[in-house]
Every structure is written in C-alpha cells, then in structure tokens.
PDB file of C-alpha atoms in Angstrom:
ATOM      1  CA  MET A 338      -6.257 -34.080  39.068  1.00  0.00           C
ATOM      2  CA  GLY A 339      -3.921 -31.750  37.160  1.00  0.00           C
ATOM      3  CA  ALA A 340      -3.291 -28.107  36.317  1.00  0.00           C
ATOM      4  CA  PRO A 341      -5.733 -25.399  37.529  1.00  0.00           C
ATOM      5  CA  SER A 342      -6.677 -24.489  33.883  1.00  0.00           C
ATOM      6  CA  SER A 343      -8.012 -28.025  33.404  1.00  0.00           C
ATOM      7  CA  LEU A 344     -11.618 -28.102  33.079  1.00  0.00           C
ATOM      8  CA  LEU A 345     -12.026 -31.939  32.419  1.00  0.00           C
ATOM      9  CA  LYS A 346      -9.236 -34.210  33.387  1.00  0.00           C
ATOM     10  CA  VAL A 347      -9.769 -37.809  32.838  1.00  0.00           C
ATOM     11  CA  ARG A 348      -7.402 -40.499  34.156  1.00  0.00           C
ATOM     12  CA  ASP A 349      -6.791 -44.187  33.491  1.00  0.00           C
ATOM     13  CA  LEU A 350     -10.645 -44.721  32.502  1.00  0.00           C
ATOM     14  CA  HIS A 351     -11.574 -48.200  31.985  1.00  0.00           C
ATOM     15  CA  VAL A 352     -14.875 -49.158  30.922  1.00  0.00           C
ATOM     16  CA  ALA A 353     -16.575 -52.556  29.704  1.00  0.00           C
ATOM     17  CA  TYR A 354     -20.085 -53.636  28.655  1.00  0.00           C
ATOM     18  CA  GLY A 355     -20.354 -57.010  30.440  1.00  0.00           C
ATOM     19  CA  ASP A 356     -17.205 -58.892  29.664  1.00  0.00           C
ATOM     20  CA  LEU A 357     -16.232 -56.825  26.631  1.00  0.00           C
ATOM     21  CA  PRO A 358     -13.573 -54.223  27.487  1.00  0.00           C
ATOM     22  CA  VAL A 359     -14.442 -50.863  25.597  1.00  0.00           C
ATOM     23  CA  LEU A 360     -11.973 -48.243  27.020  1.00  0.00           C
ATOM     24  CA  ARG A 361      -8.676 -49.407  28.416  1.00  0.00           C
ATOM     25  CA  GLY A 362      -6.721 -46.743  30.549  1.00  0.00           C
ATOM     26  CA  VAL A 363      -8.110 -43.720  28.516  1.00  0.00           C
ATOM     27  CA  ASN A 364      -6.402 -40.295  29.357  1.00  0.00           C
ATOM     28  CA  LEU A 365      -7.383 -36.871  28.367  1.00  0.00           C
ATOM     29  CA  HIS A 366      -8.023 -33.286  29.430  1.00  0.00           C
ATOM     30  CA  VAL A 367      -9.835 -30.226  28.139  1.00  0.00           C
ATOM     31  CA  ASP A 368      -8.727 -26.824  29.510  1.00  0.00           C
ATOM     32  CA  ALA A 369     -11.017 -24.004  29.951  1.00  0.00           C
ATOM     33  CA  GLY A 370     -12.243 -22.515  26.749  1.00  0.00           C
ATOM     34  CA  GLU A 371     -10.427 -25.050  24.855  1.00  0.00           C
ATOM     35  CA  LEU A 372     -11.899 -26.869  21.798  1.00  0.00           C
ATOM     36  CA  VAL A 373     -10.603 -30.531  21.604  1.00  0.00           C
ATOM     37  CA  SER A 374     -11.586 -33.298  19.109  1.00  0.00           C
ATOM     38  CA  LEU A 375     -11.836 -36.961  19.873  1.00  0.00           C
ATOM     39  CA  LEU A 376     -11.109 -39.183  16.613  1.00  0.00           C
ATOM     40  CA  GLY A 377     -10.989 -42.790  15.974  1.00  0.00           C
ATOM     41  CA  GLY A 378     -12.642 -45.758  13.937  1.00  0.00           C
ATOM     42  CA  ASN A 379     -15.824 -47.425  14.451  1.00  0.00           C
ATOM     43  CA  GLY A 380     -15.965 -49.189  17.539  1.00  0.00           C
ATOM     44  CA  SER A 381     -12.808 -47.666  19.017  1.00  0.00           C
ATOM     45  CA  GLY A 382     -14.717 -46.108  22.283  1.00  0.00           C
ATOM     46  CA  LYS A 383     -15.272 -42.489  21.511  1.00  0.00           C
ATOM     47  CA  SER A 384     -18.803 -42.206  22.353  1.00  0.00           C
ATOM     48  CA  THR A 385     -18.404 -44.615  25.546  1.00  0.00           C
ATOM     49  CA  THR A 386     -15.742 -41.924  26.457  1.00  0.00           C
ATOM     50  CA  LEU A 387     -18.231 -39.156  26.223  1.00  0.00           C
ATOM     51  CA  LYS A 388     -21.097 -41.476  28.085  1.00  0.00           C
ATOM     52  CA  ALA A 389     -18.682 -42.148  30.806  1.00  0.00           C
ATOM     53  CA  ILE A 390     -17.774 -38.639  31.354  1.00  0.00           C
ATOM     54  CA  LEU A 391     -21.473 -37.656  31.666  1.00  0.00           C
ATOM     55  CA  GLY A 392     -22.150 -40.731  33.930  1.00  0.00           C
ATOM     56  CA  LEU A 393     -24.067 -42.486  31.544  1.00  0.00           C
ATOM     57  CA  VAL A 394     -21.960 -45.559  31.942  1.00  0.00           C
ATOM     58  CA  LYS A 395     -20.236 -46.559  34.944  1.00  0.00           C
ATOM     59  CA  PRO A 396     -16.351 -46.893  34.606  1.00  0.00           C
ATOM     60  CA  ARG A 397     -14.714 -50.049  36.311  1.00  0.00           C
ATOM     61  CA  ARG A 398     -11.741 -47.890  37.195  1.00  0.00           C
ATOM     62  CA  GLY A 399     -10.103 -44.353  36.737  1.00  0.00           C
ATOM     63  CA  GLU A 400     -10.884 -41.088  37.698  1.00  0.00           C
ATOM     64  CA  ILE A 401     -12.883 -38.132  36.049  1.00  0.00           C
ATOM     65  CA  GLY A 402     -12.294 -34.659  37.531  1.00  0.00           C
ATOM     66  CA  PHE A 403     -14.722 -31.518  36.234  1.00  0.00           C
ATOM     67  CA  ASP A 404     -14.212 -28.076  37.515  1.00  0.00           C
ATOM     68  CA  GLY A 405     -11.991 -29.039  40.178  1.00  0.00           C
ATOM     69  CA  ALA A 406     -13.948 -31.771  41.560  1.00  0.00           C
ATOM     70  CA  ARG A 407     -13.885 -35.653  41.122  1.00  0.00           C
ATOM     71  CA  VAL A 408     -17.155 -36.639  39.580  1.00  0.00           C
ATOM     72  CA  GLU A 409     -16.956 -40.210  38.277  1.00  0.00           C
ATOM     73  CA  GLY A 410     -19.448 -41.211  41.145  1.00  0.00           C
ATOM     74  CA  LEU A 411     -22.093 -38.630  40.233  1.00  0.00           C
ATOM     75  CA  ALA A 412     -25.305 -39.248  38.668  1.00  0.00           C
ATOM     76  CA  THR A 413     -26.143 -37.337  35.202  1.00  0.00           C
ATOM     77  CA  PRO A 414     -28.581 -34.852  36.670  1.00  0.00           C
ATOM     78  CA  ALA A 415     -25.862 -33.893  39.125  1.00  0.00           C
ATOM     79  CA  LEU A 416     -23.336 -33.351  36.534  1.00  0.00           C
ATOM     80  CA  VAL A 417     -25.654 -31.324  34.093  1.00  0.00           C
ATOM     81  CA  ARG A 418     -26.339 -28.840  37.094  1.00  0.00           C
ATOM     82  CA  ARG A 419     -22.508 -28.419  37.407  1.00  0.00           C
ATOM     83  CA  GLY A 420     -22.589 -27.240  33.850  1.00  0.00           C
ATOM     84  CA  LEU A 421     -21.660 -30.221  31.901  1.00  0.00           C
ATOM     85  CA  THR A 422     -23.971 -31.103  28.981  1.00  0.00           C
ATOM     86  CA  LEU A 423     -24.203 -33.365  25.902  1.00  0.00           C
ATOM     87  CA  VAL A 424     -25.239 -32.712  22.229  1.00  0.00           C
ATOM     88  CA  PRO A 425     -26.068 -36.164  21.218  1.00  0.00           C
ATOM     89  CA  GLU A 426     -25.370 -38.205  18.127  1.00  0.00           C
ATOM     90  CA  ALA A 427     -28.422 -37.797  15.542  1.00  0.00           C
ATOM     91  CA  ARG A 428     -29.423 -34.920  17.617  1.00  0.00           C
ATOM     92  CA  ARG A 429     -32.370 -36.328  19.608  1.00  0.00           C
ATOM     93  CA  ILE A 430     -34.482 -32.990  19.665  1.00  0.00           C
ATOM     94  CA  PHE A 431     -38.015 -33.426  20.761  1.00  0.00           C
ATOM     95  CA  PRO A 432     -39.667 -33.824  17.177  1.00  0.00           C
ATOM     96  CA  PHE A 433     -43.267 -32.912  18.306  1.00  0.00           C
ATOM     97  CA  MET A 434     -42.261 -30.074  20.543  1.00  0.00           C
ATOM     98  CA  THR A 435     -41.660 -26.376  19.073  1.00  0.00           C
ATOM     99  CA  VAL A 436     -38.431 -24.937  18.597  1.00  0.00           C
ATOM    100  CA  ARG A 437     -39.124 -22.858  21.378  1.00  0.00           C
ATOM    101  CA  GLU A 438     -40.232 -25.723  24.068  1.00  0.00           C
ATOM    102  CA  ASN A 439     -36.960 -27.699  22.880  1.00  0.00           C
ATOM    103  CA  LEU A 440     -34.949 -24.723  23.918  1.00  0.00           C
ATOM    104  CA  GLN A 441     -36.767 -24.301  27.144  1.00  0.00           C
ATOM    105  CA  MET A 442     -36.281 -27.734  28.014  1.00  0.00           C
ATOM    106  CA  GLY A 443     -32.619 -26.872  27.730  1.00  0.00           C
ATOM    107  CA  SER A 444     -32.895 -24.726  30.863  1.00  0.00           C
ATOM    108  CA  TRP A 445     -35.104 -27.177  32.834  1.00  0.00           C
ATOM    109  CA  VAL A 446     -32.686 -27.477  35.863  1.00  0.00           C
ATOM    110  CA  ARG A 447     -32.851 -23.494  35.786  1.00  0.00           C
ATOM    111  CA  ARG A 448     -36.690 -22.943  35.193  1.00  0.00           C
ATOM    112  CA  HIS A 449     -37.377 -21.407  38.528  1.00  0.00           C
ATOM    113  CA  ASP A 450     -34.779 -18.352  37.443  1.00  0.00           C
ATOM    114  CA  ARG A 451     -37.392 -17.071  34.578  1.00  0.00           C
ATOM    115  CA  ALA A 452     -35.611 -13.822  34.232  1.00  0.00           C
ATOM    116  CA  ALA A 453     -32.210 -15.376  33.613  1.00  0.00           C
ATOM    117  CA  VAL A 454     -33.594 -18.022  31.214  1.00  0.00           C
ATOM    118  CA  THR A 455     -35.403 -15.368  29.068  1.00  0.00           C
ATOM    119  CA  ALA A 456     -32.270 -13.524  29.040  1.00  0.00           C
ATOM    120  CA  ASP A 457     -30.348 -16.752  27.811  1.00  0.00           C
ATOM    121  CA  LEU A 458     -33.024 -17.269  25.095  1.00  0.00           C
ATOM    122  CA  GLU A 459     -32.340 -14.138  23.846  1.00  0.00           C
ATOM    123  CA  ARG A 460     -28.495 -14.762  23.764  1.00  0.00           C
ATOM    124  CA  VAL A 461     -28.888 -18.037  22.221  1.00  0.00           C
ATOM    125  CA  LEU A 462     -31.155 -16.929  19.665  1.00  0.00           C
ATOM    126  CA  ALA A 463     -28.667 -14.005  18.769  1.00  0.00           C
ATOM    127  CA  LEU A 464     -26.136 -16.923  17.975  1.00  0.00           C
ATOM    128  CA  PHE A 465     -28.643 -18.957  16.002  1.00  0.00           C
ATOM    129  CA  PRO A 466     -31.097 -16.301  14.276  1.00  0.00           C
ATOM    130  CA  LEU A 467     -32.211 -19.169  12.005  1.00  0.00           C
ATOM    131  CA  LEU A 468     -34.061 -20.556  15.003  1.00  0.00           C
ATOM    132  CA  ARG A 469     -35.756 -17.258  15.799  1.00  0.00           C
ATOM    133  CA  GLU A 470     -37.671 -17.580  12.631  1.00  0.00           C
ATOM    134  CA  ARG A 471     -38.569 -21.122  13.711  1.00  0.00           C
ATOM    135  CA  LEU A 472     -39.606 -20.800  17.215  1.00  0.00           C
ATOM    136  CA  GLY A 473     -43.317 -21.691  16.623  1.00  0.00           C
ATOM    137  CA  GLN A 474     -42.355 -24.639  14.453  1.00  0.00           C
ATOM    138  CA  ALA A 475     -42.112 -28.178  15.318  1.00  0.00           C
ATOM    139  CA  GLY A 476     -38.700 -29.278  15.907  1.00  0.00           C
ATOM    140  CA  GLY A 477     -39.334 -32.529  13.594  1.00  0.00           C
ATOM    141  CA  THR A 478     -40.234 -30.524  10.750  1.00  0.00           C
ATOM    142  CA  LEU A 479     -36.634 -28.755  10.564  1.00  0.00           C
ATOM    143  CA  SER A 480     -33.959 -29.712   8.064  1.00  0.00           C
ATOM    144  CA  GLY A 481     -31.033 -31.961   9.342  1.00  0.00           C
ATOM    145  CA  GLY A 482     -28.647 -28.874   9.770  1.00  0.00           C
ATOM    146  CA  GLU A 483     -31.514 -26.931  11.256  1.00  0.00           C
ATOM    147  CA  GLN A 484     -32.127 -29.708  14.041  1.00  0.00           C
ATOM    148  CA  GLN A 485     -28.212 -29.817  14.767  1.00  0.00           C
ATOM    149  CA  MET A 486     -28.480 -25.940  15.289  1.00  0.00           C
ATOM    150  CA  LEU A 487     -31.353 -26.791  17.682  1.00  0.00           C
ATOM    151  CA  ALA A 488     -29.717 -29.531  19.672  1.00  0.00           C
ATOM    152  CA  MET A 489     -26.482 -27.050  20.192  1.00  0.00           C
ATOM    153  CA  ALA A 490     -28.862 -24.201  21.084  1.00  0.00           C
ATOM    154  CA  ARG A 491     -30.600 -26.238  23.599  1.00  0.00           C
ATOM    155  CA  ALA A 492     -27.406 -27.243  25.245  1.00  0.00           C
ATOM    156  CA  LEU A 493     -26.326 -23.847  25.456  1.00  0.00           C
ATOM    157  CA  MET A 494     -29.334 -22.810  27.243  1.00  0.00           C
ATOM    158  CA  LEU A 495     -27.863 -24.702  30.132  1.00  0.00           C
ATOM    159  CA  ARG A 496     -25.062 -22.343  30.628  1.00  0.00           C
ATOM    160  CA  PRO A 497     -22.556 -24.966  30.138  1.00  0.00           C
ATOM    161  CA  LYS A 498     -18.905 -24.707  31.004  1.00  0.00           C
ATOM    162  CA  LEU A 499     -18.231 -27.678  29.207  1.00  0.00           C
ATOM    163  CA  MET A 500     -20.054 -29.381  26.008  1.00  0.00           C
ATOM    164  CA  LEU A 501     -19.786 -32.810  24.737  1.00  0.00           C
ATOM    165  CA  MET A 502     -20.529 -33.089  21.060  1.00  0.00           C
ATOM    166  CA  ASP A 503     -21.131 -36.723  19.594  1.00  0.00           C
ATOM    167  CA  GLU A 504     -20.728 -36.703  15.709  1.00  0.00           C
ATOM    168  CA  PRO A 505     -22.174 -33.094  15.079  1.00  0.00           C
ATOM    169  CA  SER A 506     -21.685 -33.397  11.209  1.00  0.00           C
ATOM    170  CA  MET A 507     -23.244 -36.795  10.843  1.00  0.00           C
ATOM    171  CA  GLY A 508     -26.050 -37.038   7.894  1.00  0.00           C
ATOM    172  CA  LEU A 509     -25.590 -33.264   6.976  1.00  0.00           C
ATOM    173  CA  ALA A 510     -25.150 -31.689   3.553  1.00  0.00           C
ATOM    174  CA  PRO A 511     -21.892 -30.229   3.026  1.00  0.00           C
ATOM    175  CA  ALA A 512     -23.202 -26.655   3.291  1.00  0.00           C
ATOM    176  CA  ALA A 513     -24.869 -27.447   6.625  1.00  0.00           C
ATOM    177  CA  VAL A 514     -21.690 -29.077   7.790  1.00  0.00           C
ATOM    178  CA  GLN A 515     -19.749 -25.770   7.414  1.00  0.00           C
ATOM    179  CA  SER A 516     -22.636 -23.823   9.112  1.00  0.00           C
ATOM    180  CA  VAL A 517     -22.554 -26.303  12.101  1.00  0.00           C
ATOM    181  CA  PHE A 518     -18.800 -26.069  12.443  1.00  0.00           C
ATOM    182  CA  GLU A 519     -18.866 -22.311  12.423  1.00  0.00           C
ATOM    183  CA  LEU A 520     -21.464 -22.283  14.869  1.00  0.00           C
ATOM    184  CA  ILE A 521     -19.309 -24.650  17.187  1.00  0.00           C
ATOM    185  CA  ARG A 522     -16.519 -22.006  16.925  1.00  0.00           C
ATOM    186  CA  ALA A 523     -18.577 -19.190  17.931  1.00  0.00           C
ATOM    187  CA  ILE A 524     -19.893 -21.304  20.942  1.00  0.00           C
ATOM    188  CA  ASN A 525     -16.353 -21.954  21.845  1.00  0.00           C
ATOM    189  CA  ARG A 526     -15.428 -18.085  21.593  1.00  0.00           C
ATOM    190  CA  GLU A 527     -18.001 -17.494  24.067  1.00  0.00           C
ATOM    191  CA  GLY A 528     -15.899 -19.403  26.648  1.00  0.00           C
ATOM    192  CA  VAL A 529     -17.570 -22.836  26.276  1.00  0.00           C
ATOM    193  CA  GLY A 530     -15.209 -25.704  26.362  1.00  0.00           C
ATOM    194  CA  ILE A 531     -15.766 -28.410  23.885  1.00  0.00           C
ATOM    195  CA  LEU A 532     -15.012 -32.012  23.505  1.00  0.00           C
ATOM    196  CA  MET A 533     -16.024 -33.299  20.279  1.00  0.00           C
ATOM    197  CA  VAL A 534     -16.382 -36.754  18.695  1.00  0.00           C
ATOM    198  CA  GLU A 535     -16.202 -36.158  15.079  1.00  0.00           C
ATOM    199  CA  GLN A 536     -16.205 -38.493  11.853  1.00  0.00           C
ATOM    200  CA  ASN A 537     -14.983 -35.716   9.468  1.00  0.00           C
ATOM    201  CA  ALA A 538     -11.365 -35.829  10.898  1.00  0.00           C
ATOM    202  CA  THR A 539      -9.987 -33.238   8.239  1.00  0.00           C
ATOM    203  CA  ALA A 540     -12.387 -30.665   9.410  1.00  0.00           C
ATOM    204  CA  ALA A 541     -12.127 -31.557  12.966  1.00  0.00           C
ATOM    205  CA  LEU A 542      -8.326 -31.270  12.769  1.00  0.00           C
ATOM    206  CA  GLN A 543      -8.420 -27.795  10.926  1.00  0.00           C
ATOM    207  CA  PHE A 544     -10.541 -26.138  13.571  1.00  0.00           C
ATOM    208  CA  THR A 545      -9.735 -27.356  16.789  1.00  0.00           C
ATOM    209  CA  HIS A 546      -7.029 -26.620  19.162  1.00  0.00           C
ATOM    210  CA  ARG A 547      -5.679 -30.145  20.025  1.00  0.00           C
ATOM    211  CA  ALA A 548      -6.866 -33.717  19.364  1.00  0.00           C
ATOM    212  CA  TYR A 549      -6.657 -37.365  20.541  1.00  0.00           C
ATOM    213  CA  VAL A 550      -7.083 -40.507  18.614  1.00  0.00           C
ATOM    214  CA  LEU A 551      -8.526 -43.593  20.097  1.00  0.00           C
ATOM    215  CA  GLU A 552      -7.773 -47.142  18.846  1.00  0.00           C
ATOM    216  CA  GLN A 553      -9.380 -50.076  20.224  1.00  0.00           C
ATOM    217  CA  GLY A 554     -10.139 -48.470  23.702  1.00  0.00           C
ATOM    218  CA  VAL A 555      -6.518 -46.936  23.835  1.00  0.00           C
ATOM    219  CA  MET A 556      -5.444 -43.449  23.581  1.00  0.00           C
ATOM    220  CA  ALA A 557      -2.838 -43.883  20.558  1.00  0.00           C
ATOM    221  CA  ILE A 558      -1.770 -40.437  19.535  1.00  0.00           C
ATOM    222  CA  GLU A 559      -2.504 -36.829  20.894  1.00  0.00           C
ATOM    223  CA  GLY A 560      -1.189 -33.629  20.152  1.00  0.00           C
ATOM    224  CA  PRO A 561      -1.816 -30.228  18.680  1.00  0.00           C
ATOM    225  CA  SER A 562      -4.412 -30.606  15.819  1.00  0.00           C
ATOM    226  CA  LYS A 563      -2.224 -28.913  13.293  1.00  0.00           C
ATOM    227  CA  ASP A 564       0.414 -31.405  14.298  1.00  0.00           C
ATOM    228  CA  LEU A 565      -1.869 -34.390  13.668  1.00  0.00           C
ATOM    229  CA  LEU A 566      -2.874 -33.062  10.175  1.00  0.00           C
ATOM    230  CA  ARG A 567       0.398 -33.866   9.223  1.00  0.00           C
ATOM    231  CA  HIS A 568       1.216 -37.057  11.177  1.00  0.00           C
ATOM    232  CA  GLU A 569       1.548 -39.869   8.738  1.00  0.00           C
ATOM    233  CA  ARG A 570      -0.111 -42.536  10.856  1.00  0.00           C
ATOM    234  CA  VAL A 571      -3.189 -40.100  11.117  1.00  0.00           C
ATOM    235  CA  ARG A 572      -3.126 -39.177   7.493  1.00  0.00           C
ATOM    236  CA  THR A 573      -2.987 -42.659   6.281  1.00  0.00           C
ATOM    237  CA  ALA A 574      -5.757 -44.095   8.887  1.00  0.00           C
ATOM    238  CA  TYR A 575      -8.353 -41.147   8.892  1.00  0.00           C
ATOM    239  CA  LEU A 576      -7.563 -38.512   6.526  1.00  0.00           C
ATOM    240  CA  GLY A 577      -6.689 -40.561   3.447  1.00  0.00           C
ATOM    241  CA  GLN A 578      -3.164 -41.766   2.542  1.00  0.00           C
ATOM    242  CA  PHE A 579      -3.108 -38.567  -0.093  1.00  0.00           C
ATOM    243  CA  ALA A 580      -4.862 -35.921   1.803  1.00  0.00           C
ATOM    244  CA  ASP A 581      -2.995 -32.755   1.583  1.00  0.00           C
ATOM    245  CA  PRO A 582      -2.666 -31.116   4.905  1.00  0.00           C
ATOM    246  CA  THR A 583      -2.111 -27.506   3.552  1.00  0.00           C
ATOM    247  CA  ARG A 584      -5.467 -27.670   1.594  1.00  0.00           C
ATOM    248  CA  PRO A 585      -8.116 -25.888   3.638  1.00  0.00           C
ATOM    249  CA  ALA A 586     -11.152 -27.620   4.469  1.00  0.00           C
ATOM    250  CA  SER A 587     -14.618 -26.099   4.442  1.00  0.00           C
ATOM    251  CA  PRO A 588     -14.856 -25.062   8.231  1.00  0.00           C
ATOM    252  CA  ALA A 589     -11.743 -22.589   7.843  1.00  0.00           C
ATOM    253  CA  THR A 590      -9.134 -22.330  10.336  1.00  0.00           C
ATOM    254  CA  PRO A 591      -8.708 -23.272  13.997  1.00  0.00           C
ATOM    255  CA  ALA A 592     -10.565 -20.922  16.708  1.00  0.00           C
TER     256      ALA A 592
END
C-alpha cells in the first residue's frame, strides 16, 4: 500500500450515490505527522472522500490503507478505535451537553481507562485554554469559533493518529479563522496527521505541507502547497485570478 511512512493511502477510489458517480479513481496519501489539504469546488467530491475514508460511505472500488492495514471494509467504530477521527463540517457538537461532557464523549471508546482519559483532558485543555474556562457551559452557547475549538478538542480526546477535518473555517469570523488555523497547526506539531478539506484555499495552501485539488471526482492537481500557490490553474480557479502568492495570509506560514 505504499511507503512505510504512509499513514493513509487511498488508491483508485470510486464512490457513487445510486447511479451518480462522485469519485472516479481518487489517489492520495498522508504521511505520518503530515498536514495535507484537499481543495476543490462545490460538488467535486471532497467531503465524500473523507466519508469514504472513515467508512461512512461504501466505495464501489478501490483500496484504503491506514496505519499499515487495509481498512476499506471496516465499520466506522472500528476505524475510530484504530485512531482515525473526523472533525465534521458545521462542527456538530452536542449543544445541550457541557463542554466537559462533549470532551468526554470524544474519549468514549477509551472510557474504561479513566486515568489516561483524565490525563488526556488536561493535555487537551492545555492546548485549548479557552475551553477550560467554559467546562461547565453548554456547548450550544459557545461562539462559532469556540464551538470549532470544542469539535477539534473532542476529536483530540481520541488520541488520533490521523484527523480528518471538513471545512474547519466555515462560517467563522476572520479572527476566529486565524485562531482555528493556529490550533490546527499546534495539533499537527503534536504528531497528529491531518487531512483537511477547506474552502479558504489561500489560507490552506499557506500553512499545509502538501495539497490535492479535486475536480468532478478526479484528482486534477497535487503537489507541495507552496507550488500550488503559484500554479496558474489553481490561482485562477480557487485563489482568484490576481491573487498574490507572496502575500501572507492570516494563518501565517507552513508548519
């Protein structure tokens, strides 16, 4: 399934909804500790790619390797136990649960190891100090940026090897977007691999290591993010025809 360093390896992935093909031979990989973005227009198949990796939709054809094993036939709970987790689009926290309870739900598959879960909670709160101040607050009362932090922190409570992220900046104010990207980079520096679907292509390319561009279910472009920032086709379609690739975006520089 690829080089030993490949934490995730997707090969010739085909997915359809009924008679409608969505993914047509997608290939991608994420190495251990790597931060990778998946870009593309609406309907290109980005979210479906994440769902297929996590077992939420069944591929018609193709291979998915994770941490050295074939996993395309496994159910989502089994993949979660192996260290694969998703930060979903629109955050999807539990609005009537407290912040603490939301975080505890993230460690549900490890709930019997209480000492380790307690230690992980402290580690996560050190990374997300704002959440420590909100532990007793209902998740639904948090701001959009705080809810996104909670969704990421909840996923981190699993002790993931690879975190899938679906549109982490969607609907957030610019200041919150910057904070969220900085936290994503901090999570990656903890050694967690990240595959991220992101609508803010400029920001994504300026702080990820590599990137893929999906077009109508086919992987059209791939390479180091810094190269894609200067790719004429990417600049025209996703960054704006007159985007300046030398101008820093708010999330700063690559990890």
